[in-house]
CSV table of C-alpha atoms in Angstrom, one decimal:
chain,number,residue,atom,x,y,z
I,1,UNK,CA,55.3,121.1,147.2
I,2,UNK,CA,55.4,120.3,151.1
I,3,UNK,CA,57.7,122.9,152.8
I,4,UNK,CA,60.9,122.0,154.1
I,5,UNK,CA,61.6,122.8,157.3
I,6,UNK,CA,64.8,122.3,158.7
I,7,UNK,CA,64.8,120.3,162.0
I,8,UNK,CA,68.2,121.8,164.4
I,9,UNK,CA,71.2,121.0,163.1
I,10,UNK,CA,72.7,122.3,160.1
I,11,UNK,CA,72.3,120.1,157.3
I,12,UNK,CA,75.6,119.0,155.9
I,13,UNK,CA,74.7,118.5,152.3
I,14,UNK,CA,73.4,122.2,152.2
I,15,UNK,CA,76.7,124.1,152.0
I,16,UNK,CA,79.3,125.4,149.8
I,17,UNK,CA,80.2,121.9,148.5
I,18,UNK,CA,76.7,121.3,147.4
I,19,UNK,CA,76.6,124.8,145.8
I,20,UNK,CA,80.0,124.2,143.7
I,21,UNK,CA,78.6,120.7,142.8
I,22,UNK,CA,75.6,121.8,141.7
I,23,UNK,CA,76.8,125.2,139.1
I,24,UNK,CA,79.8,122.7,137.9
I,25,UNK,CA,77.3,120.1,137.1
I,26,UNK,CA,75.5,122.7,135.0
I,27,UNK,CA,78.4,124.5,133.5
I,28,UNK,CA,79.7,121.1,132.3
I,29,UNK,CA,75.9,120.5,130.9
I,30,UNK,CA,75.8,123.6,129.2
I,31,UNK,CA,79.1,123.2,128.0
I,32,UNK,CA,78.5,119.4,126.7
I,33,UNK,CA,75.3,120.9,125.2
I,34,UNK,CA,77.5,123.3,123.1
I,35,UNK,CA,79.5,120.4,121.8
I,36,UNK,CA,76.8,118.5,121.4
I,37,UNK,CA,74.7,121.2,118.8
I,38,UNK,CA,78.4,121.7,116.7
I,39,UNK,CA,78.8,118.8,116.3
I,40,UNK,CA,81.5,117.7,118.5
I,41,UNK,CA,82.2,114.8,120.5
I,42,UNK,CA,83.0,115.2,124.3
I,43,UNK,CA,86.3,116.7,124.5
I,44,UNK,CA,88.8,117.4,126.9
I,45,UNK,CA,86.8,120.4,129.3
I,46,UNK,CA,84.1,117.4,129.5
I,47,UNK,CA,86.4,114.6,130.8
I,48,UNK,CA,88.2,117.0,133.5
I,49,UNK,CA,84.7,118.4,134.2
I,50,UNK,CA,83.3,115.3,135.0
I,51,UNK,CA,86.3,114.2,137.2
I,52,UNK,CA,85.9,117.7,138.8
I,53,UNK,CA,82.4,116.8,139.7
I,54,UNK,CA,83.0,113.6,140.8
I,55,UNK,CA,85.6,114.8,143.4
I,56,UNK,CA,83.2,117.5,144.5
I,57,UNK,CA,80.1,114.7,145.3
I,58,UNK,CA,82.5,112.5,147.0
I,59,UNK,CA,83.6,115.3,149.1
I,60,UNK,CA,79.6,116.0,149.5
I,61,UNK,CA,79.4,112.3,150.7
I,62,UNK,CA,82.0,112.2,153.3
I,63,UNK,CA,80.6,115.4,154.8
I,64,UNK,CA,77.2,113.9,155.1
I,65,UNK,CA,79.2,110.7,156.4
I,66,UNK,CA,81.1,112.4,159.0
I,67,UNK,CA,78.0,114.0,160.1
I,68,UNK,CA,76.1,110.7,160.4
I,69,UNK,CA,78.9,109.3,162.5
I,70,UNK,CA,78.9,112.5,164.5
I,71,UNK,CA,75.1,111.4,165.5
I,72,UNK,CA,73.0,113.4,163.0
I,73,UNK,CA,70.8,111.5,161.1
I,74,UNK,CA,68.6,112.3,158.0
I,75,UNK,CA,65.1,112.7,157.7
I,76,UNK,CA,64.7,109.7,155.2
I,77,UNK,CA,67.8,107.3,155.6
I,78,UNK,CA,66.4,105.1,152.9
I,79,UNK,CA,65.9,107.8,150.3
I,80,UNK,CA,69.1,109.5,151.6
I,81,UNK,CA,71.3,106.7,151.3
I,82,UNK,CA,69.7,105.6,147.8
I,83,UNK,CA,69.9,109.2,146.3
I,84,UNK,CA,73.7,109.6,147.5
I,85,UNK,CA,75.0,106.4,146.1
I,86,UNK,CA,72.9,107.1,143.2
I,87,UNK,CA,75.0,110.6,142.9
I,88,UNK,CA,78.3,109.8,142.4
I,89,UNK,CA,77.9,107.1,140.4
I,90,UNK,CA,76.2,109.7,137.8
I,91,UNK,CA,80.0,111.3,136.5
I,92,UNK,CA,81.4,107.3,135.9
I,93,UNK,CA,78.4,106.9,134.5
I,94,UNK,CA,78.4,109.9,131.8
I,95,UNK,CA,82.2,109.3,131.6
I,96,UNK,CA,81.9,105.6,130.3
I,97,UNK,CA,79.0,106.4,128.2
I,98,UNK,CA,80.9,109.4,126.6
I,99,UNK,CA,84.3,107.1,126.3
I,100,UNK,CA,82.0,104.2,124.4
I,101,UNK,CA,80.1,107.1,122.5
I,102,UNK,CA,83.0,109.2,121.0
I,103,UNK,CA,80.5,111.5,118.6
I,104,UNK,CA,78.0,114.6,119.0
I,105,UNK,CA,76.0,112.2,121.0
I,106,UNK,CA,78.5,111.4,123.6
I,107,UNK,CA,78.2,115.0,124.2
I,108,UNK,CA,74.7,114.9,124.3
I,109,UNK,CA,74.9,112.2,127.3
I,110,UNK,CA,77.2,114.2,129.1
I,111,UNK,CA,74.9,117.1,129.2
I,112,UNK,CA,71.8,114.9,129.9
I,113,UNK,CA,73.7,113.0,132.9
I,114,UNK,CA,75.2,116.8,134.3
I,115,UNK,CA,71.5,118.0,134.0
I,116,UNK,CA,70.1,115.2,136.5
I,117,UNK,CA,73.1,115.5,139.0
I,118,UNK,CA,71.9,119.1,140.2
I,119,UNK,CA,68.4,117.6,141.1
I,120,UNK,CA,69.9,114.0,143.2
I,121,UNK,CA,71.7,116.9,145.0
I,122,UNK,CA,68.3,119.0,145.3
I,123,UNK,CA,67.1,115.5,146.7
I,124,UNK,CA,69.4,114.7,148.8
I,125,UNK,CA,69.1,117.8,150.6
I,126,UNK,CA,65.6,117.5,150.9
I,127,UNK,CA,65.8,113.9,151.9
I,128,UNK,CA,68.2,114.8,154.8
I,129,UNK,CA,65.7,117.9,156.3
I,130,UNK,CA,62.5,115.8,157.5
I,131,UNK,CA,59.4,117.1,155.4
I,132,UNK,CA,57.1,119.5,157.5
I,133,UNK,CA,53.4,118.4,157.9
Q,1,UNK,CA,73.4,117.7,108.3
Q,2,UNK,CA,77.4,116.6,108.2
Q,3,UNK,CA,76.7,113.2,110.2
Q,4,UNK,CA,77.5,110.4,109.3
Q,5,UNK,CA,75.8,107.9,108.6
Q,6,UNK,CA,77.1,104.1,109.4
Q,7,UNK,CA,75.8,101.6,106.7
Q,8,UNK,CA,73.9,99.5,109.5
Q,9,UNK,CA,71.9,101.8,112.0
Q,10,UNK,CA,72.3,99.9,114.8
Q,11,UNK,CA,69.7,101.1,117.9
Q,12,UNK,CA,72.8,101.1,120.6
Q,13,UNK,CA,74.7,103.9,119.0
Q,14,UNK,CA,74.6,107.6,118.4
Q,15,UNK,CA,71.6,108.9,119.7
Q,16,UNK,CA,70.6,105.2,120.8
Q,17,UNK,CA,73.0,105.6,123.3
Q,18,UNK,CA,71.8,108.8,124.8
Q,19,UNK,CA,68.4,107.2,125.0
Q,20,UNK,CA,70.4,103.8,126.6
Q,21,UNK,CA,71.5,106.3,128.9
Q,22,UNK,CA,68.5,108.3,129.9
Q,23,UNK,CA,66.5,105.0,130.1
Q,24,UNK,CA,69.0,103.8,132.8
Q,25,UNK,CA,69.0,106.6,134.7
Q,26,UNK,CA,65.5,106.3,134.9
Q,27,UNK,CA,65.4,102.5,135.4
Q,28,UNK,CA,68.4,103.3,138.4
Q,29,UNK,CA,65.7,106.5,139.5
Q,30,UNK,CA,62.3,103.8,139.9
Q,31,UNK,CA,63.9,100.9,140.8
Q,32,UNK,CA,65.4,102.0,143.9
Q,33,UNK,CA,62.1,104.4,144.6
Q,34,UNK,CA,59.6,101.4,144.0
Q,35,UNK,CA,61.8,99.4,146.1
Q,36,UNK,CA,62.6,101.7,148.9
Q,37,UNK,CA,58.4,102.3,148.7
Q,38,UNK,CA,57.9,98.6,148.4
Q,39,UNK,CA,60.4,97.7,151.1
Q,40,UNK,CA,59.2,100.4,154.2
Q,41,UNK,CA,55.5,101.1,153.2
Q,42,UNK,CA,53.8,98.9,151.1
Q,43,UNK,CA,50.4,99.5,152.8
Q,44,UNK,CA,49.8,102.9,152.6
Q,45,UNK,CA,49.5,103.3,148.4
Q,46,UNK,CA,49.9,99.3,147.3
Q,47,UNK,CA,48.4,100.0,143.7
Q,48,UNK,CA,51.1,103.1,143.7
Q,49,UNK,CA,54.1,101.8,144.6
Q,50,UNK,CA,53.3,98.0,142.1
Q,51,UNK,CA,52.9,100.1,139.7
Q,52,UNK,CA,56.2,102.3,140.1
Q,53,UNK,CA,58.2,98.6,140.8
Q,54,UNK,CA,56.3,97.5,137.2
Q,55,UNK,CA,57.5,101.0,135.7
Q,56,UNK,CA,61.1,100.4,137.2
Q,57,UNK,CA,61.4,96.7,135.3
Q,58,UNK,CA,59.9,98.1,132.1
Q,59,UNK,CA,62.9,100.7,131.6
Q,60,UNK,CA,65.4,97.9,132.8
Q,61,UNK,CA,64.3,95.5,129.9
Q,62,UNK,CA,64.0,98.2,127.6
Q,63,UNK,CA,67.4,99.9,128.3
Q,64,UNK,CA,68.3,96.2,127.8
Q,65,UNK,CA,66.4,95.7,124.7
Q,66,UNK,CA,67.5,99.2,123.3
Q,67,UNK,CA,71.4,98.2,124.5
Q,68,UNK,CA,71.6,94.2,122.6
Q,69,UNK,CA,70.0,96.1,119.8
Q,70,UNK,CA,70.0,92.1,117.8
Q,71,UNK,CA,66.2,91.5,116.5
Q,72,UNK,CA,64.8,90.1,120.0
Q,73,UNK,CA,66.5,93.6,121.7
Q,74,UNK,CA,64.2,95.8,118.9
Q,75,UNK,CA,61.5,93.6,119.6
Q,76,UNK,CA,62.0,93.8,123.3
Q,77,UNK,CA,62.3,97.5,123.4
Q,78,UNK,CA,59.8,98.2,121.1
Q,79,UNK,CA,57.3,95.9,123.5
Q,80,UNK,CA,58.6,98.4,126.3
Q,81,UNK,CA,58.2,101.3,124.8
Q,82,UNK,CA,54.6,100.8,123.8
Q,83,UNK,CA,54.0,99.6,127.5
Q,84,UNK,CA,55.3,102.6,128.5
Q,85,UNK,CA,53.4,104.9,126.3
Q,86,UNK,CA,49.9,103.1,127.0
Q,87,UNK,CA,51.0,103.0,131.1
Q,88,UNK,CA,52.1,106.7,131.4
Q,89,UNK,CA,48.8,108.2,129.4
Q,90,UNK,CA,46.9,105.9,131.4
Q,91,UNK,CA,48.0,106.4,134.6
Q,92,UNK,CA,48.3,109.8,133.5
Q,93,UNK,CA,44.1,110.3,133.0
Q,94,UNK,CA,43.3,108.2,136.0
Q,95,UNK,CA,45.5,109.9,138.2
Q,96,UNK,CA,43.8,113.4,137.2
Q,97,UNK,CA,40.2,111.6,137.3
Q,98,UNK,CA,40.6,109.7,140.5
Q,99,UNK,CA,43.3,110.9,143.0
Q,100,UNK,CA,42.0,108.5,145.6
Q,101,UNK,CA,43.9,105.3,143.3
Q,102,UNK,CA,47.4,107.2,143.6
Q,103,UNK,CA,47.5,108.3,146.8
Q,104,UNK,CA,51.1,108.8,146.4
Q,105,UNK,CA,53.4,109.7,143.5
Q,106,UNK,CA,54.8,107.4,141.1
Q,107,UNK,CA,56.7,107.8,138.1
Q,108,UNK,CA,53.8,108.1,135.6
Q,109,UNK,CA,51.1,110.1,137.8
Q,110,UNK,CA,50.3,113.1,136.2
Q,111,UNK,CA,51.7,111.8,132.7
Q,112,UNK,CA,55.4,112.2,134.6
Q,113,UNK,CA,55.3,116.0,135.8
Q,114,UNK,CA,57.1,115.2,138.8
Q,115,UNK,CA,60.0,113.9,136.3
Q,116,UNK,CA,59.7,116.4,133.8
Q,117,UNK,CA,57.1,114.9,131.5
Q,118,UNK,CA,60.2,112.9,130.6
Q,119,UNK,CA,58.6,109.4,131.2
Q,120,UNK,CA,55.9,110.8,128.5
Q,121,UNK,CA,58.5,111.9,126.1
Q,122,UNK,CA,60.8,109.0,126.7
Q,123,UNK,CA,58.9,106.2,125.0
Q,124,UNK,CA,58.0,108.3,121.8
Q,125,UNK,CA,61.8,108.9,121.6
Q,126,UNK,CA,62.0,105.1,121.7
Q,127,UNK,CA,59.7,104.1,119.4
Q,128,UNK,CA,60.5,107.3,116.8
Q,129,UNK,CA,64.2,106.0,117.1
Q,130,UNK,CA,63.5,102.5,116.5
Q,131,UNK,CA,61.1,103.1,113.4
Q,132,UNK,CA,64.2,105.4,112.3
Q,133,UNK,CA,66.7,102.4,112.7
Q,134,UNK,CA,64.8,99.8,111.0
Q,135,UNK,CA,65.8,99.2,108.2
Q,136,UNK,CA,69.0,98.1,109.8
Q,137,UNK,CA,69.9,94.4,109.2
Q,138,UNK,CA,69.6,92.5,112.3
């Protein structure tokens, strides 16, 4: 991997927000995965989780908006912008699927879509620092 | 094993629809990398980046194919899937073999490491599941 250097200004998807998202997207994954093994379609801890989440990445968003409008810009817009829209549409995503899907497998989505969301955030933040080299 | 079992095994539910949902997030994950690459830098790696806007279309049609799950969807996917499996172990060798054809990434350099290997293990999944589900009346 290229190393990521940071260019000035702190990085406004690289904080505490982006921490919490990321350990509740993977304690909802590990959670869904649980349910998923016994058996157990996505239950009430999944649905709040997911909600949760999806606060958490829309808060993400407007701090990485409010520091676009305050003149910062990141390293790859395109792949910035893509990877951010991508992100919170991930929870809705899991949360139809799981609504649609109410068995072990529902659970199984869950934990599948909660398992990508930690890596768009891993992307996003390395999408907003330019790539060194 | 305490599932149950419906009396038609239809490719669009239970663990259908985690593949469904894997194979979207991939289809969302190369369609808007092959077009972003496409779109802004064509030049540098053409072969690449047709290739990852092929990849992107082949998980669309067979997310589709995998989601209408009637006779053409089966048929559909299972078209997809073996597209998939043929492209990502070829890709896979030529990439290793000659590096100078993929200059940059796609989804199926490297048989898929930068995704996990998932784009390796994705179509097997697909074509396991639908041999599993075919004895379902269409």
């Amino acid at each position: 991997m290229v190393p990521v250097t940071s260019v000035g200004a702190d990085s406004p998807v690289d904080g505490i927000v982006a921490t919490l998202s990321i350990v509740l997207s993977l304690l909802v994954a590990v959670w869904a995965l649980v349910a998923a093994v016994r058996h157990r379609p996505p239950d009430r801890v999944q649905f709040v989780g997911l909600a949760v989440l999806e606060v958490a990445l829309l808060v993400l968003s407007v701090l990485a908006l409010v520091a676009v409008g305050g003149g910062d810009q990141p390293g790859e817009p395109g792949a910035f912008y893509g990877y951010l829209v991508t992100l919170v549409c991930l929870p809705p995503l899991a949360w139809v699927l799981a609504r649609m899907e109410p068995t072990r497998w529902g659970s199984a989505i869950v934990c599948a879509v909660c398992l990508v969301a930690p890596v768009v955030v891993v992307r996003l933040q390395q999408t907003w620092e330019v790539l060194g080299g | 094993m305490v599932e149950t079992r419906p009396t038609q095994r239809r490719t669009n539910s239970g663990p259908g629809r985690l593949l469904i949902a894997v194979y979207l997030l991939f289809a969302i994950a190369a369609t808007s990398r092959a077009g972003l690459q496409l779109a802004t830098k064509f030049d540098e790696a053409p072969v690449a980046y047709l290739l990852s806007g092929v990849a992107a279309l082949i998980y669309i049609v067979a997310a589709v194919g995998l989601a209408r799950a009637g006779h053409t969807g089966r048929r559909v996917a299972l078209a997809c899937c073996s597209v998939e499996l043929v492209g990502v172990v070829a890709v896979g060798i030529l990439s290793l073999v000659d590096k100078e054809l993929f200059p940059d990434e796609t989804v199926w350099s490297q048989f898929g490491s930068g995704y996990g290997y998932i784009p390796l293990v994705l179509p097997v999944l697909g074509l396991i599941w639908l041999w599993r589900t075919r004895r379902a009346p269409a």
